[in-house]
Amino acid sequence: MGRQTTFDAKRAEKSVSNRRIAIVRGGIVLSGVLLMVFVPLLAVDDPRPARFGWHMYAAAVDLPKIEVLLADGSLQERNVGNIASGFRPEVDYFVPIARHLCANESAVVAVHMSRRHPAREVALECSTF
């Protein structure tokens, strides 16, 4: 009978130890899940697309507004979607687009481009190319 009591005590001690390990593991998993849910929720109101944000590839990119100054002094808007596609906010498209417009349209004297996010405004004259 004494042997049975010792065996039960060891089993109970091992059960408590296993329970503690399970609680610690559960806490680690729960912490990870909470981080994966709440960190993106904090970024929901950030301007889109935020660099390295969770919506970096899901949001629409703010395309630059392009105006060209023609030789007769008039201003005309150009649709950047007709010139290039697949815009990304970290790539500088301003100079290549201006160079393209100046090379392909002889009446263009200057190109003015602006975008809201990330904020940038550039005016380039065709004589610089």
PDB file of C-alpha atoms in Angstrom:
ATOM      1  CA  MET A   1       0.000   0.000   0.000  1.00  0.00           C
ATOM      2  CA  GLY A   2       2.910   2.351   0.680  1.00  0.00           C
ATOM      3  CA  ARG A   3       4.125   1.757  -2.804  1.00  0.00           C
ATOM      4  CA  GLN A   4       0.775   2.741  -4.284  1.00  0.00           C
ATOM      5  CA  THR A   5       0.862   6.071  -2.415  1.00  0.00           C
ATOM      6  CA  THR A   6       4.342   6.903  -3.722  1.00  0.00           C
ATOM      7  CA  PHE A   7       3.274   6.043  -7.264  1.00  0.00           C
ATOM      8  CA  ASP A   8       0.164   8.245  -6.978  1.00  0.00           C
ATOM      9  CA  ALA A   9       2.220  11.129  -5.592  1.00  0.00           C
ATOM     10  CA  LYS A  10       4.672  10.934  -8.515  1.00  0.00           C
ATOM     11  CA  ARG A  11       1.805  10.739 -10.989  1.00  0.00           C
ATOM     12  CA  ALA A  12       0.130  13.793  -9.410  1.00  0.00           C
ATOM     13  CA  GLU A  13       3.443  15.712  -9.460  1.00  0.00           C
ATOM     14  CA  LYS A  14       4.004  14.817 -13.099  1.00  0.00           C
ATOM     15  CA  SER A  15       0.411  15.827 -13.927  1.00  0.00           C
ATOM     16  CA  VAL A  16       0.925  19.252 -12.317  1.00  0.00           C
ATOM     17  CA  SER A  17       4.203  19.680 -14.241  1.00  0.00           C
ATOM     18  CA  ASN A  18       2.516  18.758 -17.551  1.00  0.00           C
ATOM     19  CA  ARG A  19      -0.334  21.141 -16.802  1.00  0.00           C
ATOM     20  CA  ARG A  20       2.130  24.014 -16.210  1.00  0.00           C
ATOM     21  CA  ILE A  21       3.933  23.270 -19.464  1.00  0.00           C
ATOM     22  CA  ALA A  22       0.599  23.225 -21.304  1.00  0.00           C
ATOM     23  CA  ILE A  23      -0.372  26.583 -19.768  1.00  0.00           C
ATOM     24  CA  VAL A  24       2.964  28.160 -20.739  1.00  0.00           C
ATOM     25  CA  ARG A  25       2.714  26.799 -24.296  1.00  0.00           C
ATOM     26  CA  GLY A  26      -0.867  27.994 -24.576  1.00  0.00           C
ATOM     27  CA  GLY A  27       0.163  31.442 -23.370  1.00  0.00           C
ATOM     28  CA  ILE A  28       2.907  31.649 -25.997  1.00  0.00           C
ATOM     29  CA  VAL A  29       0.542  30.578 -28.776  1.00  0.00           C
ATOM     30  CA  LEU A  30      -2.162  32.993 -27.586  1.00  0.00           C
ATOM     31  CA  SER A  31       0.369  35.859 -27.487  1.00  0.00           C
ATOM     32  CA  GLY A  32       1.411  35.114 -31.057  1.00  0.00           C
ATOM     33  CA  VAL A  33      -2.171  34.993 -32.292  1.00  0.00           C
ATOM     34  CA  LEU A  34      -3.015  38.257 -30.533  1.00  0.00           C
ATOM     35  CA  LEU A  35       0.016  39.951 -32.103  1.00  0.00           C
ATOM     36  CA  MET A  36      -0.992  38.712 -35.554  1.00  0.00           C
ATOM     37  CA  VAL A  37      -4.489  40.134 -35.103  1.00  0.00           C
ATOM     38  CA  PHE A  38      -3.941  43.408 -33.245  1.00  0.00           C
ATOM     39  CA  VAL A  39      -0.807  44.747 -34.970  1.00  0.00           C
ATOM     40  CA  PRO A  40      -2.508  44.900 -38.398  1.00  0.00           C
ATOM     41  CA  LEU A  41      -5.604  46.413 -36.807  1.00  0.00           C
ATOM     42  CA  LEU A  42      -3.476  49.294 -35.554  1.00  0.00           C
ATOM     43  CA  ALA A  43      -2.357  49.980 -39.142  1.00  0.00           C
ATOM     44  CA  VAL A  44      -5.868  50.086 -40.631  1.00  0.00           C
ATOM     45  CA  ASP A  45      -6.053  53.896 -40.536  1.00  0.00           C
ATOM     46  CA  ASP A  46      -2.530  54.464 -41.909  1.00  0.00           C
ATOM     47  CA  PRO A  47      -2.281  56.087 -45.326  1.00  0.00           C
ATOM     48  CA  ARG A  48      -2.273  53.464 -48.041  1.00  0.00           C
ATOM     49  CA  PRO A  49      -0.091  51.894 -49.126  1.00  0.00           C
ATOM     50  CA  ALA A  50       2.218  52.168 -46.137  1.00  0.00           C
ATOM     51  CA  ARG A  51       5.734  50.975 -46.761  1.00  0.00           C
ATOM     52  CA  PHE A  52       6.087  47.508 -45.207  1.00  0.00           C
ATOM     53  CA  GLY A  53       2.428  47.768 -44.123  1.00  0.00           C
ATOM     54  CA  TRP A  54       0.145  44.770 -44.169  1.00  0.00           C
ATOM     55  CA  HIS A  55      -1.854  46.369 -46.975  1.00  0.00           C
ATOM     56  CA  MET A  56       1.243  47.195 -49.010  1.00  0.00           C
ATOM     57  CA  TYR A  57       0.221  44.964 -51.900  1.00  0.00           C
ATOM     58  CA  ALA A  58      -3.534  45.114 -51.446  1.00  0.00           C
ATOM     59  CA  ALA A  59      -4.213  48.834 -51.665  1.00  0.00           C
ATOM     60  CA  ALA A  60      -4.358  50.933 -54.777  1.00  0.00           C
ATOM     61  CA  VAL A  61      -1.328  53.111 -55.408  1.00  0.00           C
ATOM     62  CA  ASP A  62      -1.835  56.869 -55.579  1.00  0.00           C
ATOM     63  CA  LEU A  63      -0.936  57.553 -59.204  1.00  0.00           C
ATOM     64  CA  PRO A  64       0.833  60.809 -59.976  1.00  0.00           C
ATOM     65  CA  LYS A  65      -1.070  63.640 -61.606  1.00  0.00           C
ATOM     66  CA  ILE A  66       0.683  64.668 -64.814  1.00  0.00           C
ATOM     67  CA  GLU A  67       0.317  68.004 -66.579  1.00  0.00           C
ATOM     68  CA  VAL A  68       2.284  68.942 -69.674  1.00  0.00           C
ATOM     69  CA  LEU A  69       3.043  72.460 -70.844  1.00  0.00           C
ATOM     70  CA  LEU A  70       2.785  72.645 -74.616  1.00  0.00           C
ATOM     71  CA  ALA A  71       4.697  74.985 -76.946  1.00  0.00           C
ATOM     72  CA  ASP A  72       1.604  77.172 -77.418  1.00  0.00           C
ATOM     73  CA  GLY A  73       1.459  77.792 -73.623  1.00  0.00           C
ATOM     74  CA  SER A  74      -1.527  75.570 -72.880  1.00  0.00           C
ATOM     75  CA  LEU A  75      -1.637  72.950 -70.120  1.00  0.00           C
ATOM     76  CA  GLN A  76      -2.951  69.451 -70.711  1.00  0.00           C
ATOM     77  CA  GLU A  77      -3.341  66.510 -68.357  1.00  0.00           C
ATOM     78  CA  ARG A  78      -2.007  63.084 -69.234  1.00  0.00           C
ATOM     79  CA  ASN A  79      -3.217  59.729 -67.932  1.00  0.00           C
ATOM     80  CA  VAL A  80      -0.269  57.918 -66.409  1.00  0.00           C
ATOM     81  CA  GLY A  81      -2.047  54.580 -66.862  1.00  0.00           C
ATOM     82  CA  ASN A  82      -1.594  54.937 -70.619  1.00  0.00           C
ATOM     83  CA  ILE A  83       2.163  55.405 -70.201  1.00  0.00           C
ATOM     84  CA  ALA A  84       3.081  52.797 -67.588  1.00  0.00           C
ATOM     85  CA  SER A  85       1.454  50.235 -65.334  1.00  0.00           C
ATOM     86  CA  GLY A  86       2.247  48.455 -62.088  1.00  0.00           C
ATOM     87  CA  PHE A  87       3.105  51.536 -60.053  1.00  0.00           C
ATOM     88  CA  ARG A  88       4.800  51.126 -56.679  1.00  0.00           C
ATOM     89  CA  PRO A  89       5.294  54.013 -54.245  1.00  0.00           C
ATOM     90  CA  GLU A  90       8.979  53.329 -53.547  1.00  0.00           C
ATOM     91  CA  VAL A  91      10.022  53.489 -57.215  1.00  0.00           C
ATOM     92  CA  ASP A  92      10.732  56.908 -58.755  1.00  0.00           C
ATOM     93  CA  TYR A  93       8.792  57.046 -62.023  1.00  0.00           C
ATOM     94  CA  PHE A  94       8.853  60.812 -62.392  1.00  0.00           C
ATOM     95  CA  VAL A  95      12.014  61.278 -64.473  1.00  0.00           C
ATOM     96  CA  PRO A  96      11.412  58.293 -66.813  1.00  0.00           C
ATOM     97  CA  ILE A  97       7.824  59.416 -67.470  1.00  0.00           C
ATOM     98  CA  ALA A  98       8.922  62.994 -68.165  1.00  0.00           C
ATOM     99  CA  ARG A  99      11.688  61.728 -70.456  1.00  0.00           C
ATOM    100  CA  HIS A 100       9.153  59.530 -72.299  1.00  0.00           C
ATOM    101  CA  LEU A 101       6.675  62.386 -72.767  1.00  0.00           C
ATOM    102  CA  CYS A 102       9.370  64.770 -73.989  1.00  0.00           C
ATOM    103  CA  ALA A 103      10.782  62.215 -76.429  1.00  0.00           C
ATOM    104  CA  ASN A 104       7.451  61.105 -77.884  1.00  0.00           C
ATOM    105  CA  GLU A 105       5.513  64.384 -78.026  1.00  0.00           C
ATOM    106  CA  SER A 106       7.311  67.193 -79.836  1.00  0.00           C
ATOM    107  CA  ALA A 107       4.896  69.888 -78.634  1.00  0.00           C
ATOM    108  CA  VAL A 108       5.674  69.243 -74.946  1.00  0.00           C
ATOM    109  CA  VAL A 109       7.938  71.891 -73.377  1.00  0.00           C
ATOM    110  CA  ALA A 110       7.730  70.918 -69.682  1.00  0.00           C
ATOM    111  CA  VAL A 111       6.203  68.210 -67.507  1.00  0.00           C
ATOM    112  CA  HIS A 112       4.736  68.794 -64.036  1.00  0.00           C
ATOM    113  CA  MET A 113       3.979  65.773 -61.844  1.00  0.00           C
ATOM    114  CA  SER A 114       2.609  65.501 -58.309  1.00  0.00           C
ATOM    115  CA  ARG A 115       1.230  62.848 -55.981  1.00  0.00           C
ATOM    116  CA  ARG A 116      -0.282  62.877 -52.497  1.00  0.00           C
ATOM    117  CA  HIS A 117       1.248  59.792 -50.889  1.00  0.00           C
ATOM    118  CA  PRO A 118       4.151  59.740 -50.523  1.00  0.00           C
ATOM    119  CA  ALA A 119       4.043  63.498 -51.114  1.00  0.00           C
ATOM    120  CA  ARG A 120       6.145  64.651 -54.049  1.00  0.00           C
ATOM    121  CA  GLU A 121       5.992  67.347 -56.687  1.00  0.00           C
ATOM    122  CA  VAL A 122       8.375  67.739 -59.652  1.00  0.00           C
ATOM    123  CA  ALA A 123       8.514  70.107 -62.627  1.00  0.00           C
ATOM    124  CA  LEU A 124      10.943  69.150 -65.405  1.00  0.00           C
ATOM    125  CA  GLU A 125      11.694  70.977 -68.638  1.00  0.00           C
ATOM    126  CA  CYS A 126      12.215  68.941 -71.768  1.00  0.00           C
ATOM    127  CA  SER A 127      15.404  70.882 -72.582  1.00  0.00           C
ATOM    128  CA  THR A 128      17.122  69.115 -69.640  1.00  0.00           C
ATOM    129  CA  PHE A 129      16.924  65.715 -71.371  1.00  0.00           C
TER     130      PHE A 129
END
